[in-house]
Coordinates of C-alpha atoms in Angstrom, one line a residue:
M1 CA 35.5 8.2 -3.8
S2 CA 37.6 10.1 -1.3
T3 CA 35.6 13.2 -2.2
F4 CA 32.3 11.4 -1.6
L5 CA 33.5 10.1 1.7
Q6 CA 34.3 13.6 2.8
V7 CA 30.8 14.7 1.8
L8 CA 29.4 11.7 3.7
R9 CA 31.4 12.6 6.8
G10 CA 30.3 16.2 6.6
E11 CA 26.6 15.3 6.2
W12 CA 26.9 12.9 9.2
T13 CA 28.4 15.7 11.3
K14 CA 25.6 18.1 10.3
F15 CA 23.0 15.4 11.1
R16 CA 24.2 14.7 14.6
S17 CA 24.9 18.3 15.5
V18 CA 21.4 19.5 14.7
R19 CA 19.1 19.1 17.7
S20 CA 15.9 18.7 15.7
S21 CA 17.3 15.5 14.1
S22 CA 17.7 13.8 17.5
L23 CA 14.3 15.1 18.7
C24 CA 12.6 13.7 15.6
L25 CA 14.3 10.3 15.9
F26 CA 13.4 10.1 19.5
A27 CA 9.8 11.1 18.9
A28 CA 9.5 8.5 16.1
V29 CA 10.8 5.6 18.3
A30 CA 8.9 6.8 21.4
V31 CA 5.6 7.2 19.6
T32 CA 5.9 3.8 17.9
V33 CA 6.8 1.9 21.0
L34 CA 4.4 3.7 23.4
L35 CA 1.4 3.6 21.1
E36 CA 1.9 -0.2 20.7
L37 CA 2.5 -0.7 24.4
L38 CA -0.6 1.4 25.5
G39 CA -2.8 -0.2 22.9
S40 CA -1.9 -3.8 23.9
T41 CA -2.2 -2.9 27.6
A42 CA -5.6 -1.3 27.2
G43 CA -6.9 -4.2 25.2
S44 CA -5.9 -6.7 28.0
T45 CA -7.2 -4.7 30.9
D46 CA -10.5 -3.3 29.7
A47 CA -13.1 -4.7 32.0
N48 CA -15.7 -4.6 29.2
K49 CA -13.6 -6.9 27.0
Q50 CA -13.4 -10.3 28.5
P51 CA -11.6 -13.1 26.7
R52 CA -13.9 -15.1 24.5
Y53 CA -13.7 -18.8 23.8
S54 CA -15.1 -21.7 22.0
D55 CA -15.7 -24.9 23.9
E56 CA -17.2 -27.3 21.4
A57 CA -16.2 -30.9 20.9
Y58 CA -17.5 -34.5 21.2
F59 CA -16.4 -35.8 24.5
V60 CA -16.4 -39.5 25.4
H61 CA -16.0 -39.4 29.2
K62 CA -16.3 -41.1 32.5
P63 CA -15.8 -39.7 36.1
L64 CA -12.4 -39.6 37.7
S65 CA -12.2 -39.0 41.4
G66 CA -8.8 -37.7 42.6
D67 CA -5.6 -38.4 40.8
G68 CA -5.4 -40.7 37.8
T69 CA -4.2 -41.4 34.3
V70 CA -5.9 -41.9 30.9
V71 CA -4.0 -43.6 28.0
A72 CA -5.1 -44.2 24.4
R73 CA -3.7 -44.7 21.0
V74 CA -5.0 -42.5 18.2
V75 CA -5.1 -45.1 15.4
S76 CA -6.2 -42.7 12.7
Q77 CA -7.4 -39.2 12.2
L78 CA -9.4 -37.5 9.4
D79 CA -7.6 -34.5 8.0
S80 CA -10.7 -32.4 8.1
Q81 CA -8.9 -29.2 9.1
E82 CA -5.3 -28.3 9.9
W83 CA -6.3 -27.8 13.6
A84 CA -8.6 -30.7 13.9
K85 CA -8.0 -32.3 17.3
A86 CA -8.2 -35.9 18.5
G87 CA -6.9 -36.8 22.0
L88 CA -7.4 -37.0 25.7
L89 CA -9.2 -34.5 27.9
V90 CA -9.7 -33.9 31.6
K91 CA -12.3 -31.3 32.4
A92 CA -13.7 -29.8 35.6
G93 CA -17.3 -30.5 34.3
L94 CA -19.4 -30.9 31.2
A95 CA -20.5 -27.3 31.2
P96 CA -18.9 -25.2 28.4
G97 CA -16.1 -23.0 29.7
S98 CA -15.1 -25.4 32.5
P99 CA -11.4 -25.5 33.2
Y100 CA -9.6 -28.3 31.2
A101 CA -6.3 -29.7 30.0
A102 CA -5.9 -31.8 26.9
V103 CA -3.2 -33.6 25.0
M104 CA -4.0 -34.1 21.3
L105 CA -3.0 -34.9 17.8
T106 CA -3.6 -32.5 14.9
P107 CA -3.2 -33.2 11.2
E108 CA -0.7 -30.4 10.4
H109 CA 0.6 -29.2 13.8
G110 CA 1.5 -32.5 15.4
V111 CA 1.0 -33.3 19.1
R112 CA -0.1 -30.4 21.3
M113 CA -1.0 -29.9 24.9
Q114 CA -3.5 -27.1 25.6
A115 CA -5.3 -25.9 28.7
T116 CA -7.7 -23.2 30.0
F117 CA -8.2 -21.5 26.6
D118 CA -4.8 -19.7 26.7
T119 CA -2.0 -22.3 26.9
D120 CA -0.5 -24.2 24.0
L121 CA 2.5 -26.4 24.3
T122 CA 4.2 -28.1 21.3
G123 CA 5.1 -31.8 21.1
T124 CA 6.4 -33.8 18.2
A125 CA 5.3 -32.9 14.7
T126 CA 3.8 -36.3 13.7
A127 CA 0.6 -37.9 12.4
A128 CA -1.4 -40.9 13.6
P129 CA -0.9 -43.5 14.8
R130 CA 0.3 -42.0 18.1
W131 CA 0.0 -43.0 21.7
L132 CA -1.1 -40.2 24.2
K133 CA -1.2 -40.1 28.0
L134 CA -2.7 -37.6 30.4
T135 CA -1.9 -37.7 34.1
R136 CA -3.6 -35.7 36.8
T137 CA -1.9 -35.1 40.2
G138 CA -4.0 -32.6 42.1
N139 CA -4.2 -29.5 40.0
T140 CA -1.2 -30.5 37.9
V141 CA -1.8 -32.2 34.6
A142 CA 1.0 -33.7 32.5
G143 CA 0.8 -34.7 28.9
H144 CA 2.9 -37.4 27.2
E145 CA 3.2 -38.9 23.8
S146 CA 4.7 -42.2 22.5
T147 CA 5.3 -44.2 19.4
D148 CA 4.8 -47.6 21.1
G149 CA 3.0 -47.0 24.4
Q150 CA 6.1 -48.0 26.3
S151 CA 8.6 -45.2 26.0
W152 CA 7.0 -41.9 26.8
Q153 CA 8.1 -38.3 25.9
Q154 CA 6.6 -35.4 28.0
V155 CA 4.8 -32.7 26.0
G156 CA 4.4 -30.5 29.0
T157 CA 2.7 -29.8 32.3
V158 CA 0.0 -27.3 33.2
T159 CA -1.8 -26.2 36.3
V160 CA -5.6 -26.3 36.1
A161 CA -8.2 -25.6 38.8
L162 CA -9.9 -29.1 38.9
P163 CA -12.4 -30.3 41.5
R164 CA -11.8 -33.7 43.1
D165 CA -14.4 -35.2 40.9
A166 CA -13.6 -34.4 37.3
E167 CA -14.4 -35.9 33.9
V168 CA -11.8 -37.6 31.7
G169 CA -11.8 -39.3 28.4
L170 CA -11.5 -39.0 24.6
F171 CA -12.5 -36.0 22.5
V172 CA -12.6 -34.9 18.8
A173 CA -13.0 -31.4 17.5
S174 CA -12.7 -29.8 14.1
P175 CA -12.7 -26.0 13.7
A176 CA -14.5 -24.2 10.9
N177 CA -12.5 -22.8 8.0
Y178 CA -12.6 -19.0 8.1
R179 CA -12.4 -17.5 4.6
T180 CA -11.3 -13.9 4.6
T181 CA -11.9 -11.7 1.6
R182 CA -10.4 -8.2 1.7
T183 CA -12.7 -5.4 0.9
G184 CA -10.7 -2.2 1.1
S185 CA -9.7 -1.6 4.7
G186 CA -12.2 -4.2 5.9
S187 CA -12.8 -7.9 5.3
A188 CA -15.7 -10.2 4.8
I189 CA -15.7 -13.5 6.7
T190 CA -17.4 -16.7 5.6
L191 CA -17.4 -19.9 7.7
E192 CA -17.2 -23.4 6.4
A193 CA -18.0 -26.0 9.1
T194 CA -15.9 -29.1 9.2
V195 CA -16.4 -32.4 10.9
G196 CA -13.6 -34.5 12.2
T197 CA -13.3 -38.2 13.0
A198 CA -10.7 -40.2 14.8
V199 CA -10.3 -43.9 15.8
F200 CA -9.0 -44.8 19.3
D201 CA -8.0 -48.1 20.8
S202 CA -6.1 -49.4 23.9
V203 CA -8.0 -47.0 26.1
T204 CA -7.3 -47.3 29.8
V205 CA -8.2 -45.2 32.8
T206 CA -6.6 -45.7 36.2
G207 CA -7.4 -43.7 39.3
A208 CA -8.9 -43.7 42.8
R209 CA -12.4 -44.3 41.6
T210 CA -13.7 -44.5 38.0
S211 CA -16.9 -45.7 36.4
P212 CA -16.8 -48.7 34.0
D213 CA -19.2 -47.0 31.7
W214 CA -18.4 -44.5 28.9
A215 CA -20.8 -41.7 28.0
G216 CA -20.9 -39.5 24.9
Q217 CA -21.5 -35.8 25.3
N218 CA -21.6 -33.1 22.5
I219 CA -20.3 -30.0 24.3
T220 CA -21.6 -26.7 22.8
S221 CA -20.6 -23.3 24.0
G222 CA -22.8 -20.2 23.6
P223 CA -20.2 -17.5 22.7
S224 CA -18.8 -19.4 19.8
K225 CA -19.8 -18.7 16.2
V226 CA -19.5 -22.3 15.1
N227 CA -22.2 -24.8 16.1
P228 CA -21.6 -28.5 15.9
M229 CA -23.7 -30.4 13.3
L230 CA -24.0 -33.4 15.5
G231 CA -26.6 -34.5 18.1
A232 CA -25.7 -35.6 21.6
G233 CA -25.7 -39.3 20.7
D234 CA -24.3 -39.2 17.1
G235 CA -20.6 -38.8 17.7
L236 CA -19.6 -42.2 19.1
A237 CA -19.4 -45.6 17.5
R238 CA -17.9 -48.4 19.6
S239 CA -16.8 -51.9 18.7
G240 CA -15.2 -53.7 21.6
G241 CA -12.2 -51.7 22.6
T242 CA -12.2 -49.5 19.5
F243 CA -13.8 -46.1 19.7
T244 CA -14.7 -44.1 16.5
V245 CA -15.4 -40.5 17.6
T246 CA -16.8 -37.7 15.4
G247 CA -17.0 -34.1 16.4
S248 CA -16.9 -30.5 15.2
G249 CA -16.2 -27.1 16.6
D250 CA -13.1 -26.2 18.7
I251 CA -11.8 -25.8 22.2
A252 CA -9.8 -22.6 22.0
G253 CA -9.6 -19.0 23.2
Y254 CA -10.7 -16.4 20.6
G255 CA -9.5 -13.1 21.9
I256 CA -11.2 -10.1 23.5
A257 CA -13.3 -8.5 20.7
S258 CA -17.0 -9.2 20.9
W259 CA -17.4 -9.7 17.1
R260 CA -14.0 -10.8 16.1
S261 CA -13.7 -14.1 14.3
P262 CA -10.8 -16.4 15.1
G263 CA -7.9 -15.8 12.8
D264 CA -9.4 -12.6 11.4
D265 CA -6.6 -10.4 12.7
D266 CA -3.0 -10.2 11.6
V267 CA -1.1 -10.5 14.9
V268 CA 2.2 -9.3 13.5
M269 CA 0.7 -6.3 11.8
L270 CA -1.2 -5.3 15.0
S271 CA 2.1 -5.5 16.9
L272 CA 3.6 -3.0 14.5
F273 CA 0.7 -0.6 14.2
G274 CA 2.3 2.2 16.1
V275 CA 4.6 2.8 13.1
R276 CA 1.7 4.5 11.3
L277 CA 1.8 7.4 13.8
G278 CA 5.5 7.3 14.4
M279 CA 6.2 7.9 10.7
I280 CA 5.0 11.5 11.0
A281 CA 8.2 12.3 13.0
I282 CA 10.2 10.5 10.3
I283 CA 8.6 12.7 7.7
A284 CA 9.5 15.8 9.7
L285 CA 13.1 14.6 10.1
G286 CA 13.5 13.9 6.3
V287 CA 12.1 17.4 5.4
L288 CA 14.1 19.3 8.1
F289 CA 17.4 17.6 7.1
M290 CA 17.1 19.4 3.8
T291 CA 15.1 22.6 4.4
A292 CA 17.1 23.6 7.5
E293 CA 20.1 24.3 5.2
Y294 CA 18.0 26.5 2.9
R295 CA 16.5 28.4 5.9
T296 CA 19.9 29.2 7.4
G297 CA 21.7 29.7 4.1
L298 CA 24.1 26.8 4.9
I299 CA 23.3 25.2 1.6
R300 CA 25.5 27.8 -0.2
T301 CA 28.5 26.8 1.9
T302 CA 27.8 23.1 1.3
L303 CA 27.6 23.4 -2.4
A304 CA 30.6 25.7 -2.6
A305 CA 32.6 23.0 -0.7
S306 CA 31.2 20.2 -2.8
P307 CA 30.7 21.4 -6.4
R308 CA 29.4 17.9 -7.4
R309 CA 25.9 18.4 -6.2
G310 CA 24.9 14.9 -6.8
H311 CA 27.4 13.8 -4.2
V312 CA 25.7 16.2 -1.7
L313 CA 22.3 14.7 -2.3
A314 CA 23.6 11.2 -2.2
G315 CA 25.5 11.8 1.0
K316 CA 22.3 13.2 2.7
A317 CA 20.3 10.2 1.4
V318 CA 22.9 7.6 2.7
V319 CA 23.1 9.3 6.2
L320 CA 19.4 9.8 6.5
G321 CA 18.4 6.4 5.2
G322 CA 21.0 4.6 7.3
V323 CA 20.1 6.3 10.6
V324 CA 16.4 6.0 10.1
F325 CA 16.7 2.3 9.2
V326 CA 18.6 1.6 12.4
A327 CA 16.2 3.7 14.5
G328 CA 13.2 2.1 12.8
L329 CA 14.6 -1.4 13.4
L330 CA 15.0 -0.7 17.1
A331 CA 11.5 0.8 17.3
S332 CA 10.0 -2.1 15.4
V333 CA 11.7 -4.8 17.5
A334 CA 10.8 -3.1 20.7
A335 CA 7.2 -2.5 19.7
F336 CA 6.8 -6.1 18.6
L337 CA 8.3 -7.6 21.8
L338 CA 6.5 -5.2 24.1
A339 CA 3.1 -5.9 22.4
Q340 CA 3.2 -9.6 22.8
P341 CA 2.4 -10.0 26.5
G342 CA -0.6 -7.6 26.3
M343 CA -1.9 -9.4 23.1
H344 CA -1.6 -12.8 24.8
D345 CA -3.5 -11.5 27.8
G346 CA -6.1 -10.2 25.4
G347 CA -6.7 -13.7 24.0
Y348 CA -4.5 -13.7 20.8
N349 CA -3.3 -17.3 21.5
P350 CA -3.0 -20.5 19.5
P351 CA -4.6 -22.2 17.8
A352 CA -7.0 -19.4 16.7
Y353 CA -4.0 -17.1 16.5
P354 CA -0.6 -18.6 15.9
H355 CA 2.4 -18.0 18.2
V356 CA 4.7 -15.5 16.5
S357 CA 8.3 -14.7 17.3
L358 CA 11.3 -13.0 15.7
A359 CA 12.7 -16.4 14.8
D360 CA 9.9 -16.9 12.3
G361 CA 10.8 -15.8 8.8
T362 CA 7.5 -14.1 8.1
T363 CA 7.6 -12.1 11.3
L364 CA 11.3 -11.2 10.8
R365 CA 10.4 -10.0 7.3
A366 CA 7.6 -7.8 8.7
V367 CA 9.8 -6.3 11.4
V368 CA 12.9 -5.6 9.1
G369 CA 10.6 -4.5 6.3
T370 CA 9.0 -1.9 8.6
A371 CA 12.4 -0.4 9.2
I372 CA 13.1 -0.4 5.4
Y373 CA 9.7 1.3 4.9
L374 CA 10.5 4.1 7.4
A375 CA 13.9 4.6 5.7
L376 CA 12.1 5.0 2.3
V377 CA 9.6 7.4 3.8
A378 CA 12.5 9.5 5.1
L379 CA 14.2 9.5 1.6
F380 CA 10.9 10.4 -0.1
S381 CA 10.5 13.3 2.4
L382 CA 14.1 14.4 1.7
G383 CA 13.4 14.4 -2.1
I384 CA 10.2 16.4 -1.7
A385 CA 11.9 18.9 0.6
M386 CA 14.7 19.5 -2.0
V387 CA 12.0 20.2 -4.6
R388 CA 9.8 22.5 -2.5
R389 CA 12.5 24.0 -0.2
R390 CA 9.9 25.1 2.4
T391 CA 9.5 23.1 5.6
T392 CA 5.8 23.5 6.2
G393 CA 4.8 23.0 2.6
A394 CA 7.0 19.9 2.2
I395 CA 5.7 18.3 5.5
V396 CA 2.1 19.0 4.6
F397 CA 2.5 17.5 1.1
V398 CA 4.2 14.3 2.3
I399 CA 1.7 13.8 5.2
A400 CA -1.1 14.3 2.7
L401 CA 0.3 11.6 0.4
V402 CA 1.6 9.1 3.1
V403 CA -0.8 9.4 6.1
L404 CA -4.1 10.8 4.8
P405 CA -4.9 7.9 2.4
Q406 CA -5.1 5.6 5.4
I407 CA -7.9 7.8 6.7
I408 CA -9.9 8.9 3.6
G409 CA -9.7 5.6 1.7
P410 CA -12.2 3.7 3.8
V411 CA -14.5 6.8 3.8
I412 CA -14.8 7.0 0.0
S413 CA -15.6 3.3 -0.8
P414 CA -14.2 -0.2 -0.4
E415 CA -13.1 -0.2 -4.1
A416 CA -11.3 3.2 -3.7
D417 CA -9.6 2.0 -0.6
I418 CA -8.2 -1.0 -2.4
W419 CA -6.7 1.1 -5.2
I420 CA -5.4 3.7 -2.8
S421 CA -3.7 1.0 -0.8
R422 CA -2.1 -0.3 -3.9
L423 CA -1.0 3.0 -5.6
T424 CA 0.0 5.4 -2.8
P425 CA 3.0 5.2 -0.5
I426 CA 0.9 3.3 2.2
A427 CA 1.3 0.3 -0.1
G428 CA 4.6 -0.2 1.6
L429 CA 2.9 -1.1 4.9
A430 CA 1.9 -4.4 3.2
V431 CA 5.4 -5.6 4.2
Q432 CA 3.9 -6.0 7.7
Q433 CA 1.4 -8.6 6.6
S434 CA 1.9 -12.1 8.0
I435 CA -1.3 -13.8 6.7
E436 CA -2.2 -14.2 3.0
P437 CA -6.1 -14.2 2.8
G438 CA -7.5 -11.0 1.4
Q439 CA -4.2 -9.3 0.7
V440 CA -4.7 -6.1 -1.4
I441 CA -1.0 -6.2 -2.5
G442 CA 1.9 -8.5 -1.7
P443 CA 4.5 -7.5 1.0
W444 CA 7.4 -7.0 -1.4
A445 CA 5.2 -5.5 -4.1
G446 CA 3.9 -3.0 -1.7
L447 CA 7.4 -2.1 -0.5
G448 CA 8.4 -1.8 -4.2
V449 CA 5.7 0.9 -4.6
M450 CA 7.1 2.9 -1.7
C451 CA 10.6 2.4 -3.2
A452 CA 9.4 3.8 -6.5
Y453 CA 8.1 6.9 -4.8
A454 CA 11.4 7.4 -3.0
V455 CA 13.4 7.0 -6.2
A456 CA 11.2 9.3 -8.2
A457 CA 11.4 12.0 -5.5
L458 CA 15.2 11.8 -5.2
G459 CA 15.5 11.8 -9.0
L460 CA 13.4 14.9 -9.2
A461 CA 15.4 16.4 -6.4
Y462 CA 18.7 15.7 -8.3
W463 CA 17.3 17.3 -11.4
Q464 CA 16.2 20.4 -9.5
L465 CA 19.5 20.6 -7.5
T466 CA 21.7 20.6 -10.6
R467 CA 19.6 23.2 -12.4
R468 CA 18.7 25.7 -9.8
D469 CA 20.7 28.1 -7.7
A470 CA 21.0 27.5 -4.0

């Protein structure tokens, strides 16, 4: 063990003393982070890519002049879709896209407060029955929830540009289910419209001036890809103080791409996309760490000082893999965090796109898995460099196997792209996936494929190193 520790110390000394090692690490981190930052910034500032939205729901409303409060109890709600919405809404007008604020109940995400197509605040995770309250004070709107209508808990407050005369009332929406089927590097989207229903009672509106009459309005927005199935008068059934409201569609922001469907993009994977270019510097680092010794003849001194050649290869692998993992983790965390503001500005917001953070297990797996993937790429490069012993040839070979499949796969055919994504080292990038629909290979299975390549390359390198002269 002491002999191996000496080898390890020697390899670490060589690694940090070689200038090209530091340059490659810096290039990998810088390219990964800057590419992600520039990509998210460009997406949020492009004047030709304005945030898209869906503004579709059945709205039971009356005018509210000035400040006021609306209260209602959601007695029951049909679980038509996980993001089906039943609640209270204040809106600048009935036209689609008008500024709004809403507090609502959802079947699988509890109480939420949403506003202006880009704000989503979380309340208590609970199901009907639930009391809701929405209070407007100027342009400030506060949402509250309660179990009994007496003791209230604030969900949040938002600022919305509302005119003095606004519309307030009950609403129901139920988004379409988007089914994604992976076809090579692309995906096919099918839509399944859903219709939601909720029962309200104990509805009260207080304010400076309100109308005693309620009116039903089926709001339909042009940009959305989901059209409600209901006519203007079909969504409301009233019996005394009980309102049964039926609606479809959604009130949500859908991002900046003109033809992108809600939920069609993997937000976590997009936040780590810069790694695909940054790995080229990692490939160069892994190759140079081995071939530099052959080029200078230092390998003879190394093997003379450490006759157990397996220890030499193992020491290089431990040092290289450990350093690249740490650098890759820093780059992945930085890229993910820096990408979030730009992506939010570009419209990647709940409920169409879930909020993601490093506290989430799936996101953490993607970020840490990316660092592991980079370390495996470095080890694979090290093994290939040991076999080929020539810098240029080794770098070209590894890039051809790791990077080129991402480019040529989609060109050949969707079927070929699927198998290339499963069988080549790029399978390891599946560890970045955070959504399940249409996966070509699972996250850990994909990382396992990359691990197999690294182990095979190091095994071949060991065989060569013990049988060939330096």
